[in-house]
mmCIF file with all atom_site columns, C-alpha atoms in Angstrom:
data_model
loop_
_atom_site.group_PDB
_atom_site.id
_atom_site.type_symbol
_atom_site.label_atom_id
_atom_site.label_alt_id
_atom_site.label_comp_id
_atom_site.label_asym_id
_atom_site.label_entity_id
_atom_site.label_seq_id
_atom_site.pdbx_PDB_ins_code
_atom_site.Cartn_x
_atom_site.Cartn_y
_atom_site.Cartn_z
_atom_site.occupancy
_atom_site.B_iso_or_equiv
_atom_site.pdbx_formal_charge
_atom_site.auth_seq_id
_atom_site.auth_comp_id
_atom_site.auth_asym_id
_atom_site.auth_atom_id
_atom_site.pdbx_PDB_model_num
ATOM 1   C CA . MET L 1 1   ? 210.161 67.931 168.778 1.00 0.00 ? 1   MET L CA 1
ATOM 2   C CA . GLN L 1 2   ? 211.256 64.593 166.988 1.00 0.00 ? 2   GLN L CA 1
ATOM 3   C CA . VAL L 1 3   ? 214.067 62.381 168.578 1.00 0.00 ? 3   VAL L CA 1
ATOM 4   C CA . GLN L 1 4   ? 216.510 61.286 166.194 1.00 0.00 ? 4   GLN L CA 1
ATOM 5   C CA . ALA L 1 5   ? 217.350 57.730 166.743 1.00 0.00 ? 5   ALA L CA 1
ATOM 6   C CA . LYS L 1 6   ? 221.088 57.041 166.974 1.00 0.00 ? 6   LYS L CA 1
ATOM 7   C CA . PRO L 1 7   ? 222.956 54.900 164.357 1.00 0.00 ? 7   PRO L CA 1
ATOM 8   C CA . GLY L 1 8   ? 222.851 52.112 166.556 1.00 0.00 ? 8   GLY L CA 1
ATOM 9   C CA . LEU L 1 9   ? 219.384 51.804 167.476 1.00 0.00 ? 9   LEU L CA 1
ATOM 10  C CA . LYS L 1 10  ? 218.685 51.795 163.435 1.00 0.00 ? 10  LYS L CA 1
ATOM 11  C CA . LEU L 1 11  ? 220.891 48.726 163.261 1.00 0.00 ? 11  LEU L CA 1
ATOM 12  C CA . ILE L 1 12  ? 218.901 47.082 166.129 1.00 0.00 ? 12  ILE L CA 1
ATOM 13  C CA . ALA L 1 13  ? 215.666 48.457 164.663 1.00 0.00 ? 13  ALA L CA 1
ATOM 14  C CA . ILE L 1 14  ? 216.742 46.657 161.405 1.00 0.00 ? 14  ILE L CA 1
ATOM 15  C CA . LEU L 1 15  ? 217.458 43.189 163.436 1.00 0.00 ? 15  LEU L CA 1
ATOM 16  C CA . GLU L 1 16  ? 214.354 43.270 165.071 1.00 0.00 ? 16  GLU L CA 1
ATOM 17  C CA . ALA L 1 17  ? 212.332 43.406 161.979 1.00 0.00 ? 17  ALA L CA 1
ATOM 18  C CA . MET L 1 18  ? 214.244 40.724 160.315 1.00 0.00 ? 18  MET L CA 1
ATOM 19  C CA . LYS L 1 19  ? 213.239 38.404 163.745 1.00 0.00 ? 19  LYS L CA 1
ATOM 20  C CA . GLY L 1 20  ? 209.738 39.749 162.920 1.00 0.00 ? 20  GLY L CA 1
ATOM 21  C CA . LEU L 1 21  ? 210.124 38.222 159.100 1.00 0.00 ? 21  LEU L CA 1
ATOM 22  C CA . LEU L 1 22  ? 211.453 35.308 160.095 1.00 0.00 ? 22  LEU L CA 1
ATOM 23  C CA . SER L 1 23  ? 208.771 34.696 162.922 1.00 0.00 ? 23  SER L CA 1
ATOM 24  C CA . PHE L 1 24  ? 205.857 35.737 159.984 1.00 0.00 ? 24  PHE L CA 1
ATOM 25  C CA . THR L 1 25  ? 207.330 33.318 157.684 1.00 0.00 ? 25  THR L CA 1
ATOM 26  C CA . VAL L 1 26  ? 207.080 30.599 160.221 1.00 0.00 ? 26  VAL L CA 1
ATOM 27  C CA . ALA L 1 27  ? 203.374 31.772 161.376 1.00 0.00 ? 27  ALA L CA 1
ATOM 28  C CA . LEU L 1 28  ? 203.203 31.230 157.212 1.00 0.00 ? 28  LEU L CA 1
ATOM 29  C CA . GLY L 1 29  ? 204.687 27.938 157.501 1.00 0.00 ? 29  GLY L CA 1
ATOM 30  C CA . LEU L 1 30  ? 202.377 26.704 160.057 1.00 0.00 ? 30  LEU L CA 1
ATOM 31  C CA . HIS L 1 31  ? 199.359 28.216 158.467 1.00 0.00 ? 31  HIS L CA 1
ATOM 32  C CA . LEU L 1 32  ? 199.813 26.052 155.350 1.00 0.00 ? 32  LEU L CA 1
ATOM 33  C CA . LEU L 1 33  ? 200.776 22.912 157.164 1.00 0.00 ? 33  LEU L CA 1
ATOM 34  C CA . ALA L 1 34  ? 197.552 23.056 159.644 1.00 0.00 ? 34  ALA L CA 1
ATOM 35  C CA . GLY L 1 35  ? 195.566 20.440 158.744 1.00 0.00 ? 35  GLY L CA 1
ATOM 36  C CA . LYS L 1 36  ? 197.969 18.019 156.870 1.00 0.00 ? 36  LYS L CA 1
ATOM 37  C CA . ASP L 1 37  ? 199.909 15.309 158.312 1.00 0.00 ? 37  ASP L CA 1
ATOM 38  C CA . LEU L 1 38  ? 203.205 16.266 159.347 1.00 0.00 ? 38  LEU L CA 1
ATOM 39  C CA . GLN L 1 39  ? 204.902 13.385 159.554 1.00 0.00 ? 39  GLN L CA 1
ATOM 40  C CA . GLN L 1 40  ? 204.144 12.647 156.012 1.00 0.00 ? 40  GLN L CA 1
ATOM 41  C CA . TRP L 1 41  ? 205.159 16.329 154.854 1.00 0.00 ? 41  TRP L CA 1
ATOM 42  C CA . ALA L 1 42  ? 208.405 16.331 156.887 1.00 0.00 ? 42  ALA L CA 1
ATOM 43  C CA . GLU L 1 43  ? 209.589 12.713 155.004 1.00 0.00 ? 43  GLU L CA 1
ATOM 44  C CA . SER L 1 44  ? 208.296 14.311 151.969 1.00 0.00 ? 44  SER L CA 1
ATOM 45  C CA . LEU L 1 45  ? 210.677 17.329 152.978 1.00 0.00 ? 45  LEU L CA 1
ATOM 46  C CA . VAL L 1 46  ? 213.741 14.996 153.464 1.00 0.00 ? 46  VAL L CA 1
ATOM 47  C CA . LEU L 1 47  ? 213.181 12.897 150.717 1.00 0.00 ? 47  LEU L CA 1
ATOM 48  C CA . HIS L 1 48  ? 212.701 16.175 148.309 1.00 0.00 ? 48  HIS L CA 1
ATOM 49  C CA . ALA L 1 49  ? 215.903 17.352 149.807 1.00 0.00 ? 49  ALA L CA 1
ATOM 50  C CA . HIS L 1 50  ? 217.619 14.178 148.892 1.00 0.00 ? 50  HIS L CA 1
ATOM 51  C CA . LEU L 1 51  ? 218.377 13.327 152.741 1.00 0.00 ? 51  LEU L CA 1
ATOM 52  C CA . ASN L 1 52  ? 218.604 9.668  153.973 1.00 0.00 ? 52  ASN L CA 1
ATOM 53  C CA . PRO L 1 53  ? 215.748 9.412  156.180 1.00 0.00 ? 53  PRO L CA 1
ATOM 54  C CA . ALA L 1 54  ? 217.545 6.451  157.960 1.00 0.00 ? 54  ALA L CA 1
ATOM 55  C CA . HIS L 1 55  ? 220.337 9.168  159.099 1.00 0.00 ? 55  HIS L CA 1
ATOM 56  C CA . HIS L 1 56  ? 220.259 10.702 162.323 1.00 0.00 ? 56  HIS L CA 1
ATOM 57  C CA . LEU L 1 57  ? 219.035 14.103 161.985 1.00 0.00 ? 57  LEU L CA 1
ATOM 58  C CA . PRO L 1 58  ? 216.485 13.680 159.457 1.00 0.00 ? 58  PRO L CA 1
ATOM 59  C CA . GLY L 1 59  ? 215.081 10.898 161.374 1.00 0.00 ? 59  GLY L CA 1
ATOM 60  C CA . VAL L 1 60  ? 214.591 13.478 164.679 1.00 0.00 ? 60  VAL L CA 1
ATOM 61  C CA . PHE L 1 61  ? 213.281 15.948 162.376 1.00 0.00 ? 61  PHE L CA 1
ATOM 62  C CA . ILE L 1 62  ? 210.547 13.209 161.290 1.00 0.00 ? 62  ILE L CA 1
ATOM 63  C CA . GLU L 1 63  ? 209.860 11.703 164.348 1.00 0.00 ? 63  GLU L CA 1
ATOM 64  C CA . ALA L 1 64  ? 209.227 15.297 166.017 1.00 0.00 ? 64  ALA L CA 1
ATOM 65  C CA . MET L 1 65  ? 206.791 16.177 163.240 1.00 0.00 ? 65  MET L CA 1
ATOM 66  C CA . GLY L 1 66  ? 205.181 12.861 163.881 1.00 0.00 ? 66  GLY L CA 1
ATOM 67  C CA . ARG L 1 67  ? 204.852 13.535 167.453 1.00 0.00 ? 67  ARG L CA 1
ATOM 68  C CA . PHE L 1 68  ? 203.864 17.391 166.905 1.00 0.00 ? 68  PHE L CA 1
ATOM 69  C CA . PRO L 1 69  ? 200.009 17.462 168.726 1.00 0.00 ? 69  PRO L CA 1
ATOM 70  C CA . GLN L 1 70  ? 197.676 18.678 165.222 1.00 0.00 ? 70  GLN L CA 1
ATOM 71  C CA . GLY L 1 71  ? 195.737 20.599 167.276 1.00 0.00 ? 71  GLY L CA 1
ATOM 72  C CA . ASN L 1 72  ? 198.458 23.071 168.958 1.00 0.00 ? 72  ASN L CA 1
ATOM 73  C CA . VAL L 1 73  ? 199.515 24.192 164.992 1.00 0.00 ? 73  VAL L CA 1
ATOM 74  C CA . GLN L 1 74  ? 196.925 27.113 165.093 1.00 0.00 ? 74  GLN L CA 1
ATOM 75  C CA . TRP L 1 75  ? 198.119 28.442 168.952 1.00 0.00 ? 75  TRP L CA 1
ATOM 76  C CA . PHE L 1 76  ? 201.568 28.284 167.598 1.00 0.00 ? 76  PHE L CA 1
ATOM 77  C CA . MET L 1 77  ? 200.881 30.347 164.243 1.00 0.00 ? 77  MET L CA 1
ATOM 78  C CA . LEU L 1 78  ? 198.793 32.658 166.622 1.00 0.00 ? 78  LEU L CA 1
ATOM 79  C CA . GLY L 1 79  ? 201.599 33.386 169.068 1.00 0.00 ? 79  GLY L CA 1
ATOM 80  C CA . ALA L 1 80  ? 204.072 33.623 165.949 1.00 0.00 ? 80  ALA L CA 1
ATOM 81  C CA . LEU L 1 81  ? 202.132 36.205 164.754 1.00 0.00 ? 81  LEU L CA 1
ATOM 82  C CA . ALA L 1 82  ? 201.648 37.791 168.079 1.00 0.00 ? 82  ALA L CA 1
ATOM 83  C CA . TYR L 1 83  ? 205.772 37.872 167.842 1.00 0.00 ? 83  TYR L CA 1
ATOM 84  C CA . THR L 1 84  ? 206.068 39.070 164.595 1.00 0.00 ? 84  THR L CA 1
ATOM 85  C CA . ILE L 1 85  ? 203.715 42.496 165.520 1.00 0.00 ? 85  ILE L CA 1
ATOM 86  C CA . ILE L 1 86  ? 205.594 42.540 169.129 1.00 0.00 ? 86  ILE L CA 1
ATOM 87  C CA . ARG L 1 87  ? 209.123 42.611 166.888 1.00 0.00 ? 87  ARG L CA 1
ATOM 88  C CA . TRP L 1 88  ? 207.568 44.993 163.767 1.00 0.00 ? 88  TRP L CA 1
ATOM 89  C CA . VAL L 1 89  ? 206.352 47.635 166.349 1.00 0.00 ? 89  VAL L CA 1
ATOM 90  C CA . GLU L 1 90  ? 209.793 47.650 168.366 1.00 0.00 ? 90  GLU L CA 1
ATOM 91  C CA . ALA L 1 91  ? 211.342 48.000 164.811 1.00 0.00 ? 91  ALA L CA 1
ATOM 92  C CA . TYR L 1 92  ? 209.212 50.860 163.943 1.00 0.00 ? 92  TYR L CA 1
ATOM 93  C CA . GLY L 1 93  ? 210.049 52.507 167.811 1.00 0.00 ? 93  GLY L CA 1
ATOM 94  C CA . LEU L 1 94  ? 213.604 51.875 167.714 1.00 0.00 ? 94  LEU L CA 1
ATOM 95  C CA . TRP L 1 95  ? 213.780 53.525 164.144 1.00 0.00 ? 95  TRP L CA 1
ATOM 96  C CA . LYS L 1 96  ? 211.815 56.423 165.008 1.00 0.00 ? 96  LYS L CA 1
ATOM 97  C CA . GLY L 1 97  ? 213.515 56.827 168.579 1.00 0.00 ? 97  GLY L CA 1
ATOM 98  C CA . LEU L 1 98  ? 210.908 56.267 170.691 1.00 0.00 ? 98  LEU L CA 1
ATOM 99  C CA . ARG L 1 99  ? 211.809 55.977 174.271 1.00 0.00 ? 99  ARG L CA 1
ATOM 100 C CA . TRP L 1 100 ? 209.507 53.468 175.511 1.00 0.00 ? 100 TRP L CA 1
ATOM 101 C CA . THR L 1 101 ? 210.442 51.113 172.734 1.00 0.00 ? 101 THR L CA 1
ATOM 102 C CA . GLU L 1 102 ? 213.799 51.217 173.662 1.00 0.00 ? 102 GLU L CA 1
ATOM 103 C CA . TRP L 1 103 ? 212.684 50.014 177.485 1.00 0.00 ? 103 TRP L CA 1
ATOM 104 C CA . LEU L 1 104 ? 210.789 47.094 175.219 1.00 0.00 ? 104 LEU L CA 1
ATOM 105 C CA . ALA L 1 105 ? 213.691 46.462 173.363 1.00 0.00 ? 105 ALA L CA 1
ATOM 106 C CA . LEU L 1 106 ? 216.005 46.274 176.925 1.00 0.00 ? 106 LEU L CA 1
ATOM 107 C CA . ILE L 1 107 ? 213.231 44.273 178.684 1.00 0.00 ? 107 ILE L CA 1
ATOM 108 C CA . GLY L 1 108 ? 213.074 41.796 175.066 1.00 0.00 ? 108 GLY L CA 1
ATOM 109 C CA . CYS L 1 109 ? 217.069 41.365 175.348 1.00 0.00 ? 109 CYS L CA 1
ATOM 110 C CA . VAL L 1 110 ? 217.220 40.776 179.159 1.00 0.00 ? 110 VAL L CA 1
ATOM 111 C CA . ILE L 1 111 ? 214.593 38.113 179.276 1.00 0.00 ? 111 ILE L CA 1
ATOM 112 C CA . TYR L 1 112 ? 216.493 35.461 177.053 1.00 0.00 ? 112 TYR L CA 1
ATOM 113 C CA . VAL L 1 113 ? 220.057 36.270 178.854 1.00 0.00 ? 113 VAL L CA 1
ATOM 114 C CA . PRO L 1 114 ? 219.004 32.784 181.560 1.00 0.00 ? 114 PRO L CA 1
ATOM 115 C CA . PHE L 1 115 ? 217.955 30.652 178.497 1.00 0.00 ? 115 PHE L CA 1
ATOM 116 C CA . GLU L 1 116 ? 220.974 31.556 176.570 1.00 0.00 ? 116 GLU L CA 1
ATOM 117 C CA . VAL L 1 117 ? 223.338 31.116 179.480 1.00 0.00 ? 117 VAL L CA 1
ATOM 118 C CA . TYR L 1 118 ? 220.981 27.714 180.434 1.00 0.00 ? 118 TYR L CA 1
ATOM 119 C CA . GLY L 1 119 ? 221.909 26.604 176.724 1.00 0.00 ? 119 GLY L CA 1
ATOM 120 C CA . LEU L 1 120 ? 225.376 27.625 176.390 1.00 0.00 ? 120 LEU L CA 1
ATOM 121 C CA . ILE L 1 121 ? 226.029 25.467 179.924 1.00 0.00 ? 121 ILE L CA 1
ATOM 122 C CA . HIS L 1 122 ? 224.543 22.487 178.642 1.00 0.00 ? 122 HIS L CA 1
ATOM 123 C CA . HIS L 1 123 ? 225.195 22.856 175.012 1.00 0.00 ? 123 HIS L CA 1
ATOM 124 C CA . PRO L 1 124 ? 228.665 24.723 174.225 1.00 0.00 ? 124 PRO L CA 1
ATOM 125 C CA . GLY L 1 125 ? 229.445 26.110 170.733 1.00 0.00 ? 125 GLY L CA 1
ATOM 126 C CA . ILE L 1 126 ? 230.432 29.161 169.495 1.00 0.00 ? 126 ILE L CA 1
ATOM 127 C CA . ILE L 1 127 ? 227.000 29.671 167.814 1.00 0.00 ? 127 ILE L CA 1
ATOM 128 C CA . GLY L 1 128 ? 225.263 30.266 171.243 1.00 0.00 ? 128 GLY L CA 1
ATOM 129 C CA . ALA L 1 129 ? 228.200 32.491 172.746 1.00 0.00 ? 129 ALA L CA 1
ATOM 130 C CA . VAL L 1 130 ? 227.942 34.548 170.093 1.00 0.00 ? 130 VAL L CA 1
ATOM 131 C CA . ILE L 1 131 ? 224.324 34.868 170.354 1.00 0.00 ? 131 ILE L CA 1
ATOM 132 C CA . LEU L 1 132 ? 224.969 35.841 174.065 1.00 0.00 ? 132 LEU L CA 1
ATOM 133 C CA . ILE L 1 133 ? 227.998 37.994 173.307 1.00 0.00 ? 133 ILE L CA 1
ATOM 134 C CA . VAL L 1 134 ? 225.919 40.074 170.567 1.00 0.00 ? 134 VAL L CA 1
ATOM 135 C CA . ASN L 1 135 ? 222.488 40.318 173.703 1.00 0.00 ? 135 ASN L CA 1
ATOM 136 C CA . PHE L 1 136 ? 224.894 41.443 175.979 1.00 0.00 ? 136 PHE L CA 1
ATOM 137 C CA . LEU L 1 137 ? 226.418 44.314 173.558 1.00 0.00 ? 137 LEU L CA 1
ATOM 138 C CA . ILE L 1 138 ? 222.525 45.003 172.387 1.00 0.00 ? 138 ILE L CA 1
ATOM 139 C CA . ILE L 1 139 ? 221.819 45.205 175.998 1.00 0.00 ? 139 ILE L CA 1
ATOM 140 C CA . ALA L 1 140 ? 224.872 47.581 177.258 1.00 0.00 ? 140 ALA L CA 1
ATOM 141 C CA . TYR L 1 141 ? 224.329 50.230 174.213 1.00 0.00 ? 141 TYR L CA 1
ATOM 142 C CA . ILE L 1 142 ? 220.263 49.905 174.937 1.00 0.00 ? 142 ILE L CA 1
ATOM 143 C CA . ALA L 1 143 ? 221.234 51.083 178.588 1.00 0.00 ? 143 ALA L CA 1
ATOM 144 C CA . ARG L 1 144 ? 223.625 53.251 177.846 1.00 0.00 ? 144 ARG L CA 1
ATOM 145 C CA . THR L 1 145 ? 221.184 55.006 175.002 1.00 0.00 ? 145 THR L CA 1
ATOM 146 C CA . LEU L 1 146 ? 218.485 55.317 177.753 1.00 0.00 ? 146 LEU L CA 1
ATOM 147 C CA . GLN L 1 147 ? 220.542 56.956 180.360 1.00 0.00 ? 147 GLN L CA 1
ATOM 148 C CA . ALA L 1 148 ? 221.933 59.266 177.829 1.00 0.00 ? 148 ALA L CA 1
ATOM 149 C CA . LYS L 1 149 ? 218.482 60.460 176.856 1.00 0.00 ? 149 LYS L CA 1
ATOM 150 C CA . PRO L 1 150 ? 216.679 62.863 179.311 1.00 0.00 ? 150 PRO L CA 1
ATOM 151 C CA . GLU L 1 151 ? 213.815 61.667 181.681 1.00 0.00 ? 151 GLU L CA 1
ATOM 152 C CA . PHE L 1 152 ? 210.905 63.411 179.640 1.00 0.00 ? 152 PHE L CA 1
ATOM 153 C CA . ALA L 1 153 ? 211.978 63.975 176.355 1.00 0.00 ? 153 ALA L CA 1
ATOM 154 C CA . ILE L 1 154 ? 209.212 64.610 174.011 1.00 0.00 ? 154 ILE L CA 1
ATOM 155 C CA . GLU L 1 155 ? 208.100 62.429 171.289 1.00 0.00 ? 155 GLU L CA 1
ATOM 156 C CA . SER L 1 156 ? 206.271 62.725 168.555 1.00 0.00 ? 156 SER L CA 1
#
């Protein structure tokens, strides 16, 4: 018996797949940057974008890239790849209506709430508020979906 995924779960699956794609892009970028002088690369990027390196944000970016430990690039890349795999597995399972991936999605959303609240308290802004609200909506939707399903639904 195939369990049919609700349209809301499919929408969440698309969101998770997009997060996985973004994470994969980060992993690929980190792979390409491994072994390079990150500060020099950041300066080239800022100049290529026709930004003034003396301004605050470009300067912060260049300085941060200069302080980034070169030996950690591969670890960050592997972490981004692991995150990508988790997001894509979750997206596939949500799309197919697999109950265990609904639990994975619920736990994954709940884990971020304290960090989002902390970020909103210390750096209030519309983007942080929207992210927190969307996260709460996803949590409520998945929790309600899990409650509505029979405990021992047959999945395939």
